[in-house]
């Protein structure tokens, strides 16, 4: 197991507990009692409730409602937002998470085409609210976040480093730590440095307009970036998002209300959506 820099009060242990709870909720159904879930996890109800309250800010019973398989459809029905209005809402300071995105810039198309040649990228493993996270960044900001709870650490590392094969990768978690702390809940700024093709960056910029706790669809994103027929290409760009969570590709759903895919595993996507909805309520 790779040594990881901890994020205070946001340990991967809490995510591991929550990940097991997702499976139990699916298996036992939404009517399962707190005592039943706690017993299945070899915990006392009090201990189980305390862990979840620390992690998400609401009781396990309330959080359980956000973990049900129908939650994505409920989000789309009740919390769908059009990107035209989300720009004013999401980036105006109403959500602290979106305040982070006031500082971002993108690599030039020419530099992107050279696959990171001449670029030094720093990396480190950190504990996060959603399990172990591999974070990469340049001198300008975070350029990658990968979650390994489902994919595994080796696959996550190969994925992010393989995107920019000509770059020089240097392990230096301390350089990244202040940004990571900000990204996962502390004060301060977490600047982003987007490395991608121009079309991808348009899609990622649209994703950053979706307020926390709300969702949109791939077709809505295609409309917002001026390519209404490019729904499939939008889906591909969403899936290639290198900065998970901060560029919230988890908030993009199918028009039917289905979760769609998620690069780091659907359980992680469900967990993030539930975490945001519950914390927004709290």
PDB file of C-alpha atoms in Angstrom:
ATOM      1  CA  UNK A   1       0.000   0.000   0.000  1.00  0.00           C
ATOM      2  CA  UNK A   2       1.413   3.369  -1.001  1.00  0.00           C
ATOM      3  CA  UNK A   3       2.061   5.811   1.816  1.00  0.00           C
ATOM      4  CA  UNK A   4      -0.498   8.594   1.630  1.00  0.00           C
ATOM      5  CA  UNK A   5      -0.629  12.099   2.990  1.00  0.00           C
ATOM      6  CA  UNK A   6      -3.738  12.330   5.197  1.00  0.00           C
ATOM      7  CA  UNK A   7      -6.436  14.940   4.875  1.00  0.00           C
ATOM      8  CA  UNK A   8      -7.598  15.847   8.413  1.00  0.00           C
ATOM      9  CA  UNK A   9     -11.116  14.586   9.224  1.00  0.00           C
ATOM     10  CA  UNK A  10     -11.480  13.274   5.676  1.00  0.00           C
ATOM     11  CA  UNK A  11      -9.798   9.865   5.988  1.00  0.00           C
ATOM     12  CA  UNK A  12     -10.091   7.055   3.460  1.00  0.00           C
ATOM     13  CA  UNK A  13     -11.326   4.890   6.318  1.00  0.00           C
ATOM     14  CA  UNK A  14     -14.639   6.749   6.282  1.00  0.00           C
ATOM     15  CA  UNK A  15     -14.968   6.102   2.556  1.00  0.00           C
ATOM     16  CA  UNK A  16     -14.231   2.406   3.041  1.00  0.00           C
ATOM     17  CA  UNK A  17     -17.088   2.229   5.543  1.00  0.00           C
ATOM     18  CA  UNK A  18     -19.369   4.122   3.187  1.00  0.00           C
ATOM     19  CA  UNK A  19     -18.363   1.900   0.240  1.00  0.00           C
ATOM     20  CA  UNK A  20     -19.400  -1.188   2.198  1.00  0.00           C
ATOM     21  CA  UNK A  21     -22.654   0.554   3.105  1.00  0.00           C
ATOM     22  CA  UNK A  22     -23.453   1.133  -0.591  1.00  0.00           C
ATOM     23  CA  UNK A  23     -23.270  -2.601  -1.231  1.00  0.00           C
ATOM     24  CA  UNK A  24     -25.416  -3.318   1.827  1.00  0.00           C
ATOM     25  CA  UNK A  25     -28.046  -0.756   0.866  1.00  0.00           C
ATOM     26  CA  UNK A  26     -28.229  -2.325  -2.599  1.00  0.00           C
ATOM     27  CA  UNK A  27     -28.466  -5.804  -1.107  1.00  0.00           C
ATOM     28  CA  UNK A  28     -30.868  -5.087   1.750  1.00  0.00           C
ATOM     29  CA  UNK A  29     -32.994  -2.406   0.095  1.00  0.00           C
ATOM     30  CA  UNK A  30     -33.843   1.167   1.101  1.00  0.00           C
ATOM     31  CA  UNK A  31     -36.026   0.002   3.994  1.00  0.00           C
ATOM     32  CA  UNK A  32     -33.101  -1.547   5.871  1.00  0.00           C
ATOM     33  CA  UNK A  33     -32.820  -0.292   9.426  1.00  0.00           C
ATOM     34  CA  UNK A  34     -29.735   1.392  10.831  1.00  0.00           C
ATOM     35  CA  UNK A  35     -29.297  -1.469  13.302  1.00  0.00           C
ATOM     36  CA  UNK A  36     -29.404  -4.036  10.463  1.00  0.00           C
ATOM     37  CA  UNK A  37     -26.721  -2.254   8.433  1.00  0.00           C
ATOM     38  CA  UNK A  38     -24.517  -1.699  11.476  1.00  0.00           C
ATOM     39  CA  UNK A  39     -24.818  -5.363  12.467  1.00  0.00           C
ATOM     40  CA  UNK A  40     -23.861  -6.488   8.957  1.00  0.00           C
ATOM     41  CA  UNK A  41     -20.789  -4.250   9.169  1.00  0.00           C
ATOM     42  CA  UNK A  42     -19.819  -5.600  12.614  1.00  0.00           C
ATOM     43  CA  UNK A  43     -20.349  -2.207  14.228  1.00  0.00           C
ATOM     44  CA  UNK A  44     -22.594  -0.905  16.925  1.00  0.00           C
ATOM     45  CA  UNK A  45     -25.360   1.412  15.666  1.00  0.00           C
ATOM     46  CA  UNK A  46     -23.857   4.276  17.692  1.00  0.00           C
ATOM     47  CA  UNK A  47     -20.395   3.819  16.186  1.00  0.00           C
ATOM     48  CA  UNK A  48     -21.785   3.495  12.668  1.00  0.00           C
ATOM     49  CA  UNK A  49     -23.874   6.641  13.081  1.00  0.00           C
ATOM     50  CA  UNK A  50     -20.932   8.594  14.487  1.00  0.00           C
ATOM     51  CA  UNK A  51     -18.676   7.679  11.555  1.00  0.00           C
ATOM     52  CA  UNK A  52     -21.242   8.727   8.999  1.00  0.00           C
ATOM     53  CA  UNK A  53     -22.107  11.928  10.776  1.00  0.00           C
ATOM     54  CA  UNK A  54     -18.407  12.849  10.809  1.00  0.00           C
ATOM     55  CA  UNK A  55     -17.995  11.993   7.136  1.00  0.00           C
ATOM     56  CA  UNK A  56     -21.052  13.550   5.554  1.00  0.00           C
ATOM     57  CA  UNK A  57     -22.737  15.700   8.189  1.00  0.00           C
ATOM     58  CA  UNK A  58     -26.106  13.933   8.252  1.00  0.00           C
ATOM     59  CA  UNK A  59     -27.439  10.776   9.859  1.00  0.00           C
ATOM     60  CA  UNK A  60     -26.927   7.387   8.158  1.00  0.00           C
ATOM     61  CA  UNK A  61     -30.683   7.072   7.650  1.00  0.00           C
ATOM     62  CA  UNK A  62     -30.831  10.306   5.678  1.00  0.00           C
ATOM     63  CA  UNK A  63     -27.663   9.475   3.783  1.00  0.00           C
ATOM     64  CA  UNK A  64     -29.104   6.060   2.987  1.00  0.00           C
ATOM     65  CA  UNK A  65     -31.789   7.774   0.936  1.00  0.00           C
ATOM     66  CA  UNK A  66     -29.101   9.349  -1.225  1.00  0.00           C
ATOM     67  CA  UNK A  67     -27.474   5.976  -1.841  1.00  0.00           C
ATOM     68  CA  UNK A  68     -30.524   4.301  -3.338  1.00  0.00           C
ATOM     69  CA  UNK A  69     -30.305   3.310  -6.968  1.00  0.00           C
ATOM     70  CA  UNK A  70     -33.089   5.755  -7.858  1.00  0.00           C
ATOM     71  CA  UNK A  71     -31.209   8.765  -6.533  1.00  0.00           C
ATOM     72  CA  UNK A  72     -29.846   9.762  -9.957  1.00  0.00           C
ATOM     73  CA  UNK A  73     -33.345   9.981 -11.392  1.00  0.00           C
ATOM     74  CA  UNK A  74     -34.504  11.990  -8.404  1.00  0.00           C
ATOM     75  CA  UNK A  75     -31.594  14.391  -8.866  1.00  0.00           C
ATOM     76  CA  UNK A  76     -32.407  14.837 -12.517  1.00  0.00           C
ATOM     77  CA  UNK A  77     -36.068  15.458 -11.687  1.00  0.00           C
ATOM     78  CA  UNK A  78     -35.554  17.762  -8.714  1.00  0.00           C
ATOM     79  CA  UNK A  79     -32.081  19.284  -9.070  1.00  0.00           C
ATOM     80  CA  UNK A  80     -31.495  19.512 -12.792  1.00  0.00           C
ATOM     81  CA  UNK A  81     -30.010  22.827 -13.820  1.00  0.00           C
ATOM     82  CA  UNK A  82     -29.486  24.377 -17.212  1.00  0.00           C
ATOM     83  CA  UNK A  83     -25.924  25.461 -17.808  1.00  0.00           C
ATOM     84  CA  UNK A  84     -27.010  28.870 -19.041  1.00  0.00           C
ATOM     85  CA  UNK A  85     -28.223  29.789 -15.564  1.00  0.00           C
ATOM     86  CA  UNK A  86     -25.679  27.673 -13.698  1.00  0.00           C
ATOM     87  CA  UNK A  87     -22.868  29.929 -14.817  1.00  0.00           C
ATOM     88  CA  UNK A  88     -24.267  32.778 -12.763  1.00  0.00           C
ATOM     89  CA  UNK A  89     -25.284  30.577  -9.858  1.00  0.00           C
ATOM     90  CA  UNK A  90     -22.374  28.193  -9.598  1.00  0.00           C
ATOM     91  CA  UNK A  91     -19.534  30.639 -10.120  1.00  0.00           C
ATOM     92  CA  UNK A  92     -20.909  33.584  -8.184  1.00  0.00           C
ATOM     93  CA  UNK A  93     -19.747  32.501  -4.745  1.00  0.00           C
ATOM     94  CA  UNK A  94     -22.884  30.637  -3.669  1.00  0.00           C
ATOM     95  CA  UNK A  95     -20.854  27.448  -3.423  1.00  0.00           C
ATOM     96  CA  UNK A  96     -17.381  27.499  -1.906  1.00  0.00           C
ATOM     97  CA  UNK A  97     -16.357  24.618  -4.131  1.00  0.00           C
ATOM     98  CA  UNK A  98     -16.982  26.713  -7.214  1.00  0.00           C
ATOM     99  CA  UNK A  99     -15.007  29.599  -5.797  1.00  0.00           C
ATOM    100  CA  UNK A 100     -11.966  27.402  -6.406  1.00  0.00           C
ATOM    101  CA  UNK A 101     -12.579  27.531 -10.119  1.00  0.00           C
ATOM    102  CA  UNK A 102     -12.095  31.266 -10.392  1.00  0.00           C
ATOM    103  CA  UNK A 103      -8.434  30.406 -10.881  1.00  0.00           C
ATOM    104  CA  UNK A 104      -7.827  28.084 -13.768  1.00  0.00           C
ATOM    105  CA  UNK A 105      -6.020  28.116 -17.061  1.00  0.00           C
ATOM    106  CA  UNK A 106      -5.496  25.687 -19.917  1.00  0.00           C
ATOM    107  CA  UNK A 107      -2.445  24.450 -21.749  1.00  0.00           C
ATOM    108  CA  UNK A 108      -2.173  25.807 -25.283  1.00  0.00           C
ATOM    109  CA  UNK A 109      -3.267  23.452 -28.087  1.00  0.00           C
ATOM    110  CA  UNK A 110       0.301  23.281 -29.342  1.00  0.00           C
ATOM    111  CA  UNK A 111       1.674  22.267 -25.971  1.00  0.00           C
ATOM    112  CA  UNK A 112      -1.077  19.667 -25.598  1.00  0.00           C
ATOM    113  CA  UNK A 113      -0.216  18.181 -28.979  1.00  0.00           C
ATOM    114  CA  UNK A 114       3.360  17.649 -27.772  1.00  0.00           C
ATOM    115  CA  UNK A 115       2.009  15.318 -25.040  1.00  0.00           C
ATOM    116  CA  UNK A 116       3.538  17.283 -22.181  1.00  0.00           C
ATOM    117  CA  UNK A 117       7.040  17.564 -23.602  1.00  0.00           C
ATOM    118  CA  UNK A 118       9.132  19.913 -21.459  1.00  0.00           C
ATOM    119  CA  UNK A 119       6.541  19.874 -18.663  1.00  0.00           C
ATOM    120  CA  UNK A 120       7.323  18.737 -15.116  1.00  0.00           C
ATOM    121  CA  UNK A 121       4.369  17.181 -13.320  1.00  0.00           C
ATOM    122  CA  UNK A 122       4.475  16.546  -9.593  1.00  0.00           C
ATOM    123  CA  UNK A 123       2.491  13.728  -8.028  1.00  0.00           C
ATOM    124  CA  UNK A 124       1.544  12.274  -4.670  1.00  0.00           C
ATOM    125  CA  UNK A 125      -0.959   9.986  -2.975  1.00  0.00           C
ATOM    126  CA  UNK A 126      -3.434  11.473  -0.512  1.00  0.00           C
ATOM    127  CA  UNK A 127      -6.316  10.273   1.589  1.00  0.00           C
ATOM    128  CA  UNK A 128      -9.570  11.840   0.446  1.00  0.00           C
ATOM    129  CA  UNK A 129     -13.280  11.665   1.284  1.00  0.00           C
ATOM    130  CA  UNK A 130     -13.595   9.109  -1.522  1.00  0.00           C
ATOM    131  CA  UNK A 131     -10.699   6.808  -0.810  1.00  0.00           C
ATOM    132  CA  UNK A 132      -7.038   7.006  -1.870  1.00  0.00           C
ATOM    133  CA  UNK A 133      -6.483   9.791  -4.403  1.00  0.00           C
ATOM    134  CA  UNK A 134      -3.580  10.273  -6.774  1.00  0.00           C
ATOM    135  CA  UNK A 135      -3.072  13.996  -7.372  1.00  0.00           C
ATOM    136  CA  UNK A 136      -0.850  15.491 -10.053  1.00  0.00           C
ATOM    137  CA  UNK A 137      -0.003  19.113 -10.672  1.00  0.00           C
ATOM    138  CA  UNK A 138       2.317  21.535 -12.409  1.00  0.00           C
ATOM    139  CA  UNK A 139       3.679  24.787 -11.050  1.00  0.00           C
ATOM    140  CA  UNK A 140       0.428  26.398 -12.236  1.00  0.00           C
ATOM    141  CA  UNK A 141      -2.087  24.137 -10.531  1.00  0.00           C
ATOM    142  CA  UNK A 142      -3.670  20.708 -10.181  1.00  0.00           C
ATOM    143  CA  UNK A 143      -3.864  18.843 -13.481  1.00  0.00           C
ATOM    144  CA  UNK A 144      -5.083  15.431 -12.347  1.00  0.00           C
ATOM    145  CA  UNK A 145      -7.045  13.662  -9.589  1.00  0.00           C
ATOM    146  CA  UNK A 146      -7.683   9.918  -9.741  1.00  0.00           C
ATOM    147  CA  UNK A 147      -9.503   7.710  -7.239  1.00  0.00           C
ATOM    148  CA  UNK A 148      -8.150   4.199  -6.763  1.00  0.00           C
ATOM    149  CA  UNK A 149     -10.776   2.586  -4.499  1.00  0.00           C
ATOM    150  CA  UNK A 150     -12.265   0.694  -7.434  1.00  0.00           C
ATOM    151  CA  UNK A 151      -9.588   0.874 -10.134  1.00  0.00           C
ATOM    152  CA  UNK A 152      -6.550   0.128  -7.970  1.00  0.00           C
ATOM    153  CA  UNK A 153      -3.457   2.244  -7.412  1.00  0.00           C
ATOM    154  CA  UNK A 154      -1.415   0.820 -10.300  1.00  0.00           C
ATOM    155  CA  UNK A 155      -4.190   1.454 -12.815  1.00  0.00           C
ATOM    156  CA  UNK A 156      -4.801   4.979 -11.510  1.00  0.00           C
ATOM    157  CA  UNK A 157      -1.105   5.839 -11.735  1.00  0.00           C
ATOM    158  CA  UNK A 158      -0.767   4.374 -15.236  1.00  0.00           C
ATOM    159  CA  UNK A 159      -3.858   6.268 -16.364  1.00  0.00           C
ATOM    160  CA  UNK A 160      -2.757   9.741 -15.289  1.00  0.00           C
ATOM    161  CA  UNK A 161       0.901   9.394 -16.269  1.00  0.00           C
ATOM    162  CA  UNK A 162      -0.073   7.844 -19.601  1.00  0.00           C
ATOM    163  CA  UNK A 163      -2.030  10.934 -20.612  1.00  0.00           C
ATOM    164  CA  UNK A 164       1.133  13.036 -20.870  1.00  0.00           C
ATOM    165  CA  UNK A 165       3.828  10.502 -21.838  1.00  0.00           C
ATOM    166  CA  UNK A 166       6.474  13.090 -22.689  1.00  0.00           C
ATOM    167  CA  UNK A 167       6.282  14.927 -19.358  1.00  0.00           C
ATOM    168  CA  UNK A 168       8.700  14.435 -16.485  1.00  0.00           C
ATOM    169  CA  UNK A 169       6.954  13.067 -13.388  1.00  0.00           C
ATOM    170  CA  UNK A 170       8.386  13.874  -9.952  1.00  0.00           C
ATOM    171  CA  UNK A 171       7.016  12.529  -6.686  1.00  0.00           C
ATOM    172  CA  UNK A 172       6.505  15.555  -4.406  1.00  0.00           C
ATOM    173  CA  UNK A 173       3.309  15.378  -2.313  1.00  0.00           C
ATOM    174  CA  UNK A 174       4.333  18.287  -0.084  1.00  0.00           C
ATOM    175  CA  UNK A 175       4.336  20.660  -3.046  1.00  0.00           C
ATOM    176  CA  UNK A 176       0.751  19.654  -3.815  1.00  0.00           C
ATOM    177  CA  UNK A 177      -0.546  19.350  -0.261  1.00  0.00           C
ATOM    178  CA  UNK A 178      -1.881  22.944   0.196  1.00  0.00           C
ATOM    179  CA  UNK A 179      -3.910  22.676  -3.013  1.00  0.00           C
ATOM    180  CA  UNK A 180      -5.212  19.219  -2.077  1.00  0.00           C
ATOM    181  CA  UNK A 181      -6.288  20.447   1.350  1.00  0.00           C
ATOM    182  CA  UNK A 182      -8.211  23.272  -0.309  1.00  0.00           C
ATOM    183  CA  UNK A 183      -9.726  20.954  -2.906  1.00  0.00           C
ATOM    184  CA  UNK A 184     -11.168  18.630  -0.269  1.00  0.00           C
ATOM    185  CA  UNK A 185     -12.570  21.178   2.106  1.00  0.00           C
ATOM    186  CA  UNK A 186      -9.980  23.425   3.731  1.00  0.00           C
ATOM    187  CA  UNK A 187      -9.664  27.156   3.168  1.00  0.00           C
ATOM    188  CA  UNK A 188      -7.612  28.664   0.388  1.00  0.00           C
ATOM    189  CA  UNK A 189      -7.420  28.303  -3.381  1.00  0.00           C
ATOM    190  CA  UNK A 190      -6.900  25.196  -5.481  1.00  0.00           C
ATOM    191  CA  UNK A 191      -5.843  26.458  -8.915  1.00  0.00           C
ATOM    192  CA  UNK A 192      -6.369  24.146 -11.881  1.00  0.00           C
ATOM    193  CA  UNK A 193      -4.187  23.670 -14.951  1.00  0.00           C
ATOM    194  CA  UNK A 194      -6.235  21.949 -17.648  1.00  0.00           C
ATOM    195  CA  UNK A 195      -4.342  19.732 -20.064  1.00  0.00           C
ATOM    196  CA  UNK A 196      -6.505  18.629 -22.966  1.00  0.00           C
ATOM    197  CA  UNK A 197      -7.703  19.236 -26.501  1.00  0.00           C
ATOM    198  CA  UNK A 198      -9.713  22.435 -27.118  1.00  0.00           C
ATOM    199  CA  UNK A 199     -13.026  20.542 -27.409  1.00  0.00           C
ATOM    200  CA  UNK A 200     -12.343  18.665 -24.178  1.00  0.00           C
ATOM    201  CA  UNK A 201     -11.581  21.880 -22.331  1.00  0.00           C
ATOM    202  CA  UNK A 202     -14.873  23.399 -23.505  1.00  0.00           C
ATOM    203  CA  UNK A 203     -16.697  20.416 -22.039  1.00  0.00           C
ATOM    204  CA  UNK A 204     -14.743  20.554 -18.773  1.00  0.00           C
ATOM    205  CA  UNK A 205     -15.418  24.285 -18.482  1.00  0.00           C
ATOM    206  CA  UNK A 206     -19.141  23.561 -18.865  1.00  0.00           C
ATOM    207  CA  UNK A 207     -18.924  20.929 -16.131  1.00  0.00           C
ATOM    208  CA  UNK A 208     -17.440  23.500 -13.786  1.00  0.00           C
ATOM    209  CA  UNK A 209     -20.598  25.592 -14.156  1.00  0.00           C
ATOM    210  CA  UNK A 210     -22.789  22.941 -12.523  1.00  0.00           C
ATOM    211  CA  UNK A 211     -23.433  23.889  -8.880  1.00  0.00           C
ATOM    212  CA  UNK A 212     -22.677  21.361  -6.174  1.00  0.00           C
ATOM    213  CA  UNK A 213     -25.659  19.141  -5.417  1.00  0.00           C
ATOM    214  CA  UNK A 214     -27.158  19.593  -8.892  1.00  0.00           C
ATOM    215  CA  UNK A 215     -26.792  17.644 -12.133  1.00  0.00           C
ATOM    216  CA  UNK A 216     -27.053  18.035 -15.881  1.00  0.00           C
ATOM    217  CA  UNK A 217     -27.119  15.783 -18.945  1.00  0.00           C
ATOM    218  CA  UNK A 218     -24.675  15.094 -21.756  1.00  0.00           C
ATOM    219  CA  UNK A 219     -27.105  16.643 -24.250  1.00  0.00           C
ATOM    220  CA  UNK A 220     -27.379  19.790 -22.108  1.00  0.00           C
ATOM    221  CA  UNK A 221     -23.601  20.125 -22.125  1.00  0.00           C
ATOM    222  CA  UNK A 222     -23.535  19.692 -25.908  1.00  0.00           C
ATOM    223  CA  UNK A 223     -26.086  22.508 -26.233  1.00  0.00           C
ATOM    224  CA  UNK A 224     -24.138  24.751 -23.859  1.00  0.00           C
ATOM    225  CA  UNK A 225     -20.878  24.494 -25.808  1.00  0.00           C
ATOM    226  CA  UNK A 226     -22.568  25.118 -29.165  1.00  0.00           C
ATOM    227  CA  UNK A 227     -22.426  21.556 -30.520  1.00  0.00           C
ATOM    228  CA  UNK A 228     -25.932  20.166 -29.920  1.00  0.00           C
ATOM    229  CA  UNK A 229     -25.360  17.077 -32.087  1.00  0.00           C
ATOM    230  CA  UNK A 230     -22.073  16.132 -30.444  1.00  0.00           C
ATOM    231  CA  UNK A 231     -23.590  14.251 -27.495  1.00  0.00           C
ATOM    232  CA  UNK A 232     -21.401  11.190 -28.024  1.00  0.00           C
ATOM    233  CA  UNK A 233     -18.258  13.301 -28.274  1.00  0.00           C
ATOM    234  CA  UNK A 234     -19.288  15.161 -25.116  1.00  0.00           C
ATOM    235  CA  UNK A 235     -19.662  11.855 -23.315  1.00  0.00           C
ATOM    236  CA  UNK A 236     -16.166  10.870 -24.390  1.00  0.00           C
ATOM    237  CA  UNK A 237     -14.724  14.189 -23.198  1.00  0.00           C
ATOM    238  CA  UNK A 238     -16.533  13.842 -19.864  1.00  0.00           C
ATOM    239  CA  UNK A 239     -15.025  10.383 -19.470  1.00  0.00           C
ATOM    240  CA  UNK A 240     -11.553  11.725 -20.237  1.00  0.00           C
ATOM    241  CA  UNK A 241     -11.720  14.397 -17.537  1.00  0.00           C
ATOM    242  CA  UNK A 242      -8.371  14.156 -15.706  1.00  0.00           C
ATOM    243  CA  UNK A 243      -9.335  16.194 -12.612  1.00  0.00           C
ATOM    244  CA  UNK A 244     -12.032  14.137 -10.917  1.00  0.00           C
ATOM    245  CA  UNK A 245     -14.270  15.863  -8.360  1.00  0.00           C
ATOM    246  CA  UNK A 246     -12.969  19.394  -9.009  1.00  0.00           C
ATOM    247  CA  UNK A 247     -14.099  19.194 -12.618  1.00  0.00           C
ATOM    248  CA  UNK A 248     -17.385  17.541 -11.645  1.00  0.00           C
ATOM    249  CA  UNK A 249     -17.955  14.964 -14.363  1.00  0.00           C
ATOM    250  CA  UNK A 250     -19.880  12.981 -11.742  1.00  0.00           C
ATOM    251  CA  UNK A 251     -22.714  15.536 -12.125  1.00  0.00           C
ATOM    252  CA  UNK A 252     -23.320  14.554 -15.764  1.00  0.00           C
ATOM    253  CA  UNK A 253     -26.123  11.982 -16.141  1.00  0.00           C
ATOM    254  CA  UNK A 254     -27.894  10.306 -19.003  1.00  0.00           C
ATOM    255  CA  UNK A 255     -31.077  11.975 -20.218  1.00  0.00           C
ATOM    256  CA  UNK A 256     -33.004   8.949 -18.930  1.00  0.00           C
ATOM    257  CA  UNK A 257     -31.752   9.620 -15.407  1.00  0.00           C
ATOM    258  CA  UNK A 258     -29.248   6.785 -15.471  1.00  0.00           C
ATOM    259  CA  UNK A 259     -25.860   7.360 -13.881  1.00  0.00           C
ATOM    260  CA  UNK A 260     -23.993   6.689 -17.108  1.00  0.00           C
ATOM    261  CA  UNK A 261     -20.350   5.736 -16.749  1.00  0.00           C
ATOM    262  CA  UNK A 262     -17.649   6.931 -14.424  1.00  0.00           C
ATOM    263  CA  UNK A 263     -13.951   6.506 -15.069  1.00  0.00           C
ATOM    264  CA  UNK A 264     -13.155   5.559 -11.463  1.00  0.00           C
ATOM    265  CA  UNK A 265     -16.130   3.277 -10.872  1.00  0.00           C
ATOM    266  CA  UNK A 266     -19.855   3.863 -10.450  1.00  0.00           C
ATOM    267  CA  UNK A 267     -19.773   3.268  -6.666  1.00  0.00           C
ATOM    268  CA  UNK A 268     -17.444   6.274  -6.392  1.00  0.00           C
ATOM    269  CA  UNK A 269     -19.748   8.385  -8.564  1.00  0.00           C
ATOM    270  CA  UNK A 270     -22.769   7.450  -6.450  1.00  0.00           C
ATOM    271  CA  UNK A 271     -20.835   8.209  -3.295  1.00  0.00           C
ATOM    272  CA  UNK A 272     -19.765  11.658  -4.498  1.00  0.00           C
ATOM    273  CA  UNK A 273     -23.296  12.597  -5.610  1.00  0.00           C
ATOM    274  CA  UNK A 274     -24.727  11.426  -2.293  1.00  0.00           C
ATOM    275  CA  UNK A 275     -21.984  13.203  -0.326  1.00  0.00           C
ATOM    276  CA  UNK A 276     -22.631  16.511  -2.130  1.00  0.00           C
ATOM    277  CA  UNK A 277     -26.411  16.260  -1.782  1.00  0.00           C
ATOM    278  CA  UNK A 278     -26.210  15.374   1.908  1.00  0.00           C
ATOM    279  CA  UNK A 279     -23.662  18.063   2.742  1.00  0.00           C
ATOM    280  CA  UNK A 280     -25.702  20.612   0.846  1.00  0.00           C
ATOM    281  CA  UNK A 281     -28.680  19.712   2.978  1.00  0.00           C
ATOM    282  CA  UNK A 282     -26.596  19.764   6.166  1.00  0.00           C
TER     283      UNK A 282
END
